[in-house]
Coordinates of C-alpha atoms and ligand atoms in Angstrom, one line a residue:
M1 CA 2.6 -29.0 16.3
R2 CA 5.0 -30.6 13.8
I3 CA 6.0 -28.2 11.1
D4 CA 6.0 -29.8 7.6
A5 CA 7.2 -26.9 5.6
I6 CA 8.2 -23.2 5.9
E7 CA 7.7 -21.0 2.9
L8 CA 9.4 -17.7 2.3
H9 CA 7.5 -15.2 0.1
R10 CA 8.8 -11.8 -1.0
V11 CA 6.3 -9.3 -2.0
G12 CA 6.7 -5.7 -3.4
M13 CA 4.2 -3.2 -2.0
P14 CA 4.4 0.3 -3.6
L15 CA 3.7 3.1 -1.0
V16 CA 1.0 5.6 -1.7
R17 CA 3.6 8.4 -1.2
P18 CA 7.4 8.4 -0.6
F19 CA 8.1 8.0 3.2
E20 CA 11.2 10.0 4.2
T21 CA 12.9 9.6 7.5
S22 CA 16.3 10.7 8.8
F23 CA 17.7 7.4 7.4
G24 CA 16.4 7.6 3.9
V25 CA 13.4 7.7 1.5
Q26 CA 11.2 4.6 1.0
T27 CA 9.0 4.4 -2.1
A28 CA 8.0 0.8 -1.7
R29 CA 8.0 -1.8 1.0
E30 CA 9.8 -5.1 0.2
V31 CA 8.0 -7.5 2.5
L32 CA 9.2 -11.0 3.6
L33 CA 6.3 -13.2 4.6
I34 CA 6.6 -16.6 6.2
R35 CA 4.0 -19.4 5.9
V36 CA 4.3 -22.4 8.2
R37 CA 2.5 -25.5 7.2
S38 CA 2.0 -27.9 10.1
D39 CA -0.1 -30.9 11.1
A40 CA -2.4 -28.5 12.9
G41 CA -2.8 -26.2 9.9
D42 CA -1.1 -23.2 8.3
G43 CA -0.1 -19.8 9.7
W44 CA 1.4 -16.5 8.3
G45 CA 3.9 -14.2 9.8
E46 CA 5.4 -10.9 8.5
C47 CA 9.0 -10.0 8.9
V48 CA 9.4 -6.2 9.6
A49 CA 13.0 -5.9 8.4
G50 CA 13.5 -3.3 5.7
S51 CA 15.2 -3.8 2.3
E52 CA 18.4 -2.1 3.7
P53 CA 20.1 -2.1 7.1
F54 CA 19.3 1.6 7.9
Y55 CA 16.6 1.5 10.6
S56 CA 18.1 -1.7 12.1
S57 CA 21.1 -3.9 11.4
E58 CA 18.6 -6.5 10.2
Y59 CA 17.4 -6.3 6.6
V60 CA 15.3 -8.5 4.3
D61 CA 18.1 -10.5 2.5
G62 CA 19.8 -11.1 5.9
A63 CA 16.6 -12.2 7.5
A64 CA 15.8 -14.6 4.6
H65 CA 19.3 -16.0 4.8
V66 CA 19.3 -16.7 8.5
I67 CA 15.8 -18.2 8.3
E68 CA 16.8 -20.5 5.4
H69 CA 20.1 -21.6 6.8
Y70 CA 19.7 -21.6 10.6
L71 CA 16.2 -20.9 12.0
A72 CA 13.8 -22.8 9.7
P73 CA 15.9 -26.0 9.7
T74 CA 15.8 -26.1 13.5
L75 CA 12.0 -25.7 13.6
L76 CA 11.6 -28.3 10.8
H77 CA 13.6 -30.8 12.7
A78 CA 12.0 -30.2 16.1
P79 CA 9.5 -33.0 17.2
D80 CA 7.2 -30.4 18.7
V81 CA 6.9 -26.6 18.1
T82 CA 4.6 -24.1 19.9
A83 CA 4.7 -20.4 19.8
A84 CA 5.8 -20.5 23.4
S85 CA 8.8 -22.8 22.5
V86 CA 10.1 -20.9 19.4
A87 CA 12.2 -18.3 21.2
R88 CA 14.0 -21.0 23.2
Q89 CA 14.4 -23.3 20.2
L90 CA 16.0 -20.4 18.2
G91 CA 18.0 -19.0 21.1
F92 CA 21.2 -20.5 19.8
V93 CA 21.3 -17.9 17.0
A94 CA 22.5 -14.5 18.2
G95 CA 20.3 -11.5 17.4
H96 CA 18.2 -11.7 14.2
R97 CA 15.1 -10.8 16.3
M98 CA 13.0 -9.7 13.3
A99 CA 13.6 -13.0 11.6
K100 CA 12.8 -15.0 14.7
A101 CA 9.7 -12.8 15.4
A102 CA 8.3 -13.6 11.9
L103 CA 8.6 -17.3 12.5
E104 CA 7.1 -17.1 16.0
A105 CA 4.2 -15.1 14.6
A106 CA 3.5 -17.6 11.9
V107 CA 3.5 -20.5 14.4
L108 CA 1.2 -18.5 16.7
D109 CA -1.2 -17.8 13.8
A110 CA -1.3 -21.5 13.0
E111 CA -1.8 -22.5 16.6
L112 CA -4.5 -20.0 17.3
R113 CA -6.4 -20.7 14.1
A114 CA -6.4 -24.4 15.1
A115 CA -7.7 -23.5 18.5
G116 CA -10.3 -21.1 17.1
R117 CA -8.8 -18.2 19.2
S118 CA -7.8 -14.7 18.1
F119 CA -4.5 -12.9 18.8
G120 CA -6.4 -10.4 20.8
E121 CA -8.0 -13.0 23.1
Y122 CA -4.6 -14.7 23.5
F123 CA -2.8 -11.5 24.3
G124 CA -5.4 -10.4 26.8
A125 CA -7.0 -7.5 24.8
T126 CA -9.2 -5.4 27.0
V127 CA -10.8 -3.1 24.3
E128 CA -12.5 -3.8 21.0
W129 CA -11.1 -0.7 19.3
V130 CA -7.7 1.0 19.5
G131 CA -6.9 4.7 19.0
C132 CA -4.6 5.4 16.1
G133 CA -1.9 7.9 15.3
V134 CA 0.0 8.5 12.1
S135 CA 3.7 8.9 11.3
V136 CA 4.4 11.7 8.9
G137 CA 7.6 11.7 6.9
I138 CA 10.0 14.5 6.2
A139 CA 8.3 16.6 3.5
P140 CA 9.7 18.5 0.5
S141 CA 8.4 21.8 2.0
I142 CA 6.5 23.1 5.0
D143 CA 3.4 23.7 2.8
E144 CA 3.4 20.1 1.6
L145 CA 3.8 18.9 5.2
L146 CA 0.9 21.0 6.4
A147 CA -1.3 19.7 3.6
E148 CA -0.4 16.1 4.4
V149 CA -1.1 16.6 8.2
S150 CA -4.4 18.4 7.4
G151 CA -5.5 15.3 5.4
Y152 CA -4.7 13.0 8.3
V153 CA -6.5 15.2 10.8
A154 CA -9.6 15.2 8.4
E155 CA -9.4 11.4 8.3
G156 CA -9.7 11.3 12.1
Y157 CA -6.2 10.3 13.3
K158 CA -5.8 11.1 17.0
R159 CA -2.1 11.9 17.1
I160 CA 0.5 13.2 14.7
K161 CA 4.1 12.0 14.7
L162 CA 6.6 14.1 12.7
K163 CA 9.8 12.6 11.6
I164 CA 12.6 15.1 12.3
K165 CA 16.3 15.4 11.6
P166 CA 18.9 18.3 11.9
G167 CA 17.6 21.0 9.6
W168 CA 14.0 19.7 9.7
D169 CA 12.8 20.1 13.3
L170 CA 11.9 23.4 15.0
E171 CA 10.2 25.0 12.0
P172 CA 8.0 22.0 11.0
V173 CA 7.1 21.3 14.6
A174 CA 6.1 25.0 15.2
R175 CA 4.0 25.1 12.1
V176 CA 2.2 21.8 12.8
R177 CA 1.6 22.8 16.4
E178 CA 0.0 26.0 15.1
L179 CA -2.2 23.9 12.7
L180 CA -3.3 21.4 15.4
G181 CA -3.9 23.9 18.1
P182 CA -2.8 23.5 21.7
D183 CA -4.9 20.3 22.3
G184 CA -3.7 18.3 19.3
L185 CA -1.5 15.3 20.2
L186 CA 1.9 15.8 18.6
Q187 CA 5.2 13.9 19.0
V188 CA 8.5 13.6 17.0
D189 CA 10.8 10.8 16.0
A190 CA 14.5 11.4 15.1
N191 CA 15.5 7.8 14.3
T192 CA 18.9 8.4 15.9
A193 CA 19.8 11.6 13.8
Y194 CA 21.2 13.7 16.7
T195 CA 24.0 13.5 19.3
L196 CA 24.1 14.7 22.8
A197 CA 25.9 17.9 21.6
D198 CA 22.4 18.8 20.2
A199 CA 20.8 18.8 23.7
E200 CA 20.4 22.5 23.9
H201 CA 18.9 22.6 20.4
L202 CA 16.5 19.8 21.2
K203 CA 15.5 21.7 24.4
R204 CA 14.0 24.3 22.0
L205 CA 11.3 21.8 21.3
D206 CA 10.0 22.1 24.8
P207 CA 7.6 25.0 24.2
F208 CA 5.7 22.9 21.6
D209 CA 4.2 20.6 24.3
L210 CA 5.1 17.4 22.6
L211 CA 3.9 14.0 24.0
L212 CA 7.5 12.7 23.5
I213 CA 10.7 12.8 21.5
E214 CA 11.5 9.3 20.1
Q215 CA 15.0 8.0 19.8
P216 CA 17.2 11.1 19.2
F217 CA 20.5 9.2 19.6
D218 CA 22.2 6.0 18.6
E219 CA 20.6 2.6 19.4
E220 CA 23.5 1.6 21.7
D221 CA 23.6 5.0 23.6
I222 CA 21.3 4.6 26.6
A223 CA 23.5 7.0 28.6
S224 CA 23.0 10.0 26.3
H225 CA 19.2 9.5 26.3
A226 CA 19.4 9.6 30.2
A227 CA 21.5 12.8 30.1
L228 CA 19.0 14.4 27.6
A229 CA 16.1 13.5 29.8
Q230 CA 17.7 15.5 32.7
V231 CA 17.8 18.7 30.6
I232 CA 14.6 18.7 28.5
E233 CA 10.9 18.8 29.6
T234 CA 9.7 16.7 26.7
P235 CA 9.5 13.0 27.7
V236 CA 12.2 10.9 26.0
C237 CA 10.9 7.6 24.4
L238 CA 13.1 4.9 23.1
D239 CA 12.4 2.8 20.0
E240 CA 15.5 1.4 18.3
S241 CA 17.2 0.8 21.7
I242 CA 14.5 -1.4 23.1
L243 CA 15.5 -4.9 22.0
S244 CA 14.1 -6.9 24.9
A245 CA 12.1 -6.6 28.2
A246 CA 15.4 -6.6 30.1
I247 CA 16.8 -3.7 28.1
A248 CA 13.5 -1.8 28.6
V249 CA 13.8 -2.2 32.4
D250 CA 17.4 -1.1 32.3
A251 CA 16.6 2.0 30.2
I252 CA 13.7 2.9 32.5
E253 CA 15.8 2.5 35.6
R254 CA 18.6 4.6 34.2
G255 CA 16.1 7.4 33.4
A256 CA 16.6 7.1 29.6
T257 CA 13.0 6.5 28.6
S258 CA 9.8 7.4 30.4
I259 CA 7.5 6.1 27.7
V260 CA 8.3 3.0 25.6
N261 CA 7.6 2.3 21.9
I262 CA 6.8 -1.5 21.5
K263 CA 7.4 -3.2 18.2
A264 CA 7.2 -7.0 18.3
G265 CA 9.7 -7.5 15.5
R266 CA 12.4 -5.4 17.2
V267 CA 12.1 -7.4 20.5
G268 CA 12.1 -10.8 18.8
G269 CA 8.3 -11.5 18.8
Y270 CA 4.9 -10.9 20.2
L271 CA 5.6 -13.0 23.3
E272 CA 8.5 -10.8 24.3
A273 CA 6.4 -7.7 23.4
L274 CA 3.9 -8.9 25.9
R275 CA 6.7 -9.1 28.5
V276 CA 7.7 -5.5 27.7
H277 CA 4.1 -4.4 28.1
D278 CA 3.7 -6.2 31.4
I279 CA 6.9 -4.9 33.0
C280 CA 6.2 -1.3 31.8
R281 CA 2.7 -1.6 33.3
E282 CA 4.2 -2.7 36.6
L283 CA 6.6 0.2 36.5
S284 CA 3.8 2.6 35.5
V285 CA 5.5 3.5 32.2
P286 CA 3.1 4.2 29.4
V287 CA 3.6 2.2 26.1
W288 CA 2.4 2.6 22.6
C289 CA 2.5 0.3 19.6
G290 CA 5.1 1.2 16.9
G291 CA 4.7 0.5 13.2
M292 CA 7.0 -0.8 10.5
L293 CA 4.8 -0.2 7.4
E294 CA 3.2 -3.6 7.8
T295 CA 0.8 -5.2 5.4
G296 CA -2.5 -6.5 6.9
I297 CA -0.8 -9.5 8.4
G298 CA 1.5 -7.6 10.7
R299 CA -1.0 -4.8 11.1
A300 CA -3.6 -7.2 12.5
A301 CA -1.3 -8.6 15.1
N302 CA -0.2 -5.0 16.1
V303 CA -3.8 -3.9 16.5
A304 CA -4.4 -6.8 18.8
L305 CA -1.3 -6.0 20.8
A306 CA -2.3 -2.3 21.1
A307 CA -5.6 -3.5 22.7
L308 CA -3.7 -4.4 26.0
P309 CA -4.3 -2.1 28.9
G310 CA -0.8 -0.6 29.1
F311 CA -1.1 0.9 25.6
T312 CA -2.4 4.3 26.9
L313 CA -1.1 6.4 24.0
P314 CA -2.2 6.2 20.3
G315 CA 0.1 4.0 18.3
D316 CA 1.5 4.1 14.7
T317 CA -1.2 1.5 14.0
S318 CA -2.6 3.5 11.1
A319 CA -5.1 2.4 8.4
S320 CA -3.8 0.3 5.6
A321 CA -4.5 3.2 3.2
R322 CA -1.9 5.4 4.9
Y323 CA 0.7 3.2 3.2
F324 CA -0.8 1.0 0.5
A325 CA -3.5 1.4 -2.2
D326 CA -4.2 -2.3 -2.0
D327 CA -3.3 -4.8 0.8
L328 CA -2.8 -8.5 0.8
T329 CA -5.5 -9.0 3.4
E330 CA -8.8 -7.1 3.8
P331 CA -7.7 -3.5 4.6
F332 CA -7.8 -1.9 8.0
V333 CA -10.1 1.1 7.8
L334 CA -10.6 3.8 10.4
G335 CA -13.9 3.8 12.2
T336 CA -16.5 6.6 12.2
G337 CA -18.7 8.3 14.7
E338 CA -17.7 7.2 18.2
H339 CA -14.9 5.1 16.6
A340 CA -13.4 7.9 14.6
G341 CA -9.6 7.6 14.5
Q342 CA -9.8 4.0 15.8
L343 CA -9.2 0.5 14.3
R344 CA -11.3 -2.5 15.3
V345 CA -9.4 -5.3 16.9
P346 CA -9.9 -8.5 14.8
T347 CA -11.8 -11.3 16.5
G348 CA -11.5 -14.1 14.0
P349 CA -9.1 -17.1 14.6
G350 CA -5.4 -16.3 14.6
T351 CA -4.7 -12.8 13.1
G352 CA -8.3 -12.7 12.1
V353 CA -7.5 -11.6 8.6
E354 CA -7.3 -13.7 5.4
V355 CA -4.3 -13.6 3.2
D356 CA -5.1 -13.2 -0.5
E357 CA -2.8 -15.8 -2.0
A358 CA -3.4 -14.6 -5.6
F359 CA -2.3 -11.1 -4.5
V360 CA 0.8 -12.5 -2.9
A361 CA 1.7 -14.5 -6.0
D362 CA 0.9 -11.5 -8.2
R363 CA 3.2 -9.2 -6.3
A364 CA 5.9 -11.7 -5.8
L365 CA 9.4 -10.3 -6.3
S366 CA 10.9 -13.8 -6.8
P367 CA 9.4 -17.3 -6.8
H368 CA 8.7 -18.3 -3.2
R369 CA 11.0 -20.8 -1.5
T370 CA 9.7 -23.9 0.3
L371 CA 11.9 -25.4 3.0
R372 CA 11.3 -28.9 4.3
G373 CA 12.8 -31.0 7.1
Ligands
NPQ1 C1 9.8 4.2 13.4 N1 8.2 3.6 11.7 O1 9.0 4.3 14.3 C2 9.5 3.5 12.1 C3 10.6 3.8 11.2 C4 10.5 3.1 9.9 C5 5.9 4.2 11.1 O2 7.6 5.7 11.7 C6 11.1 0.0 6.0 C7 11.5 -0.7 7.1 C8 10.6 1.3 6.1 C9 11.4 -0.1 8.3 C10 10.2 3.2 7.5 C11 7.3 4.6 11.5 C12 10.6 1.9 7.4 C13 11.0 1.1 8.5 C14 10.1 3.7 8.8 C15 10.9 1.8 9.7 O3 10.9 4.6 13.7
MG2 MG1 10.7 5.3 15.7

């Protein structure tokens, strides 16, 4: 396709409750949306960067800047752009994977809408529904944590993930394990809050039979994760560290991760996410789909990704209502009966969801910018 224009939209999405992690408290999501307008039609992509560079070095203002000054001009001047060509065309810019991923997703949405094909079909989805877990923030008290978890269990979520940090780990995990019983699926995510000096402390999580511990140490520190994996029974799972399929293979071979969290934004796009999935499947390493508090646009694509056969653990692909009272697409709602705790994989063209443009305009944090070649 030829891209005629690229629009940057910034939307403010208040969260239904504050979401606290080891890197801070979020009360609203500032979302950067990309719309590509092409000769084949339009497409939307969601950038998963946060407002501040705490989870990752990327953040919204940085992503918007690199898109406006480097990435969008390249695509606007290219004679032909396809989703499969975007990563190569943008490869001259170092890093900025979340910014690149948002552009690639928008191009893919336009391309698949024009072809009448869904993300799920294109990715190779093998199921119509995906099992969902939920990520639970650090709470003001154990009682409030237990109340929140009980609510999610009642809603049907198949797996609970607790955010942990030093001072909020053994006690909340013990109490939630007690609440869920021995068969409840439970895992923890430290978002890099520990160091290898905490290995003996983290080993005290072993009796709680967790599915995994996610990213206890620094993004760059593959070696410490490998060392921890040698001393704890709980499987170690990397999130922040996994920036590409090649890094995933390296981390697996070094024994630093026996399960992989896949987030398309973090690895530079859905096409690289497919490669992470494929190589993990070849290596018999289970994967699950992470979440970045996406609106319906990013959520739709994640649910389609999570329908691939290597996604054998429930993901952070929660219902829209876990985060937002209203969404800018039709909301994702958990199924009932045999589909309790599951989300249906969209089957319509592209992401399969429709963006409510009036909603996007209404919640705009600033006037949208339109870039042309
Ligand atoms: C994780 N997500 O798995 C991330 C962390 C996270 C669902 O736990 C703004 C931008 C807010 C990025 C909150 C979940 C965020 C964010 C949490 C990432 O580590
Ligand atoms: Mg994580």
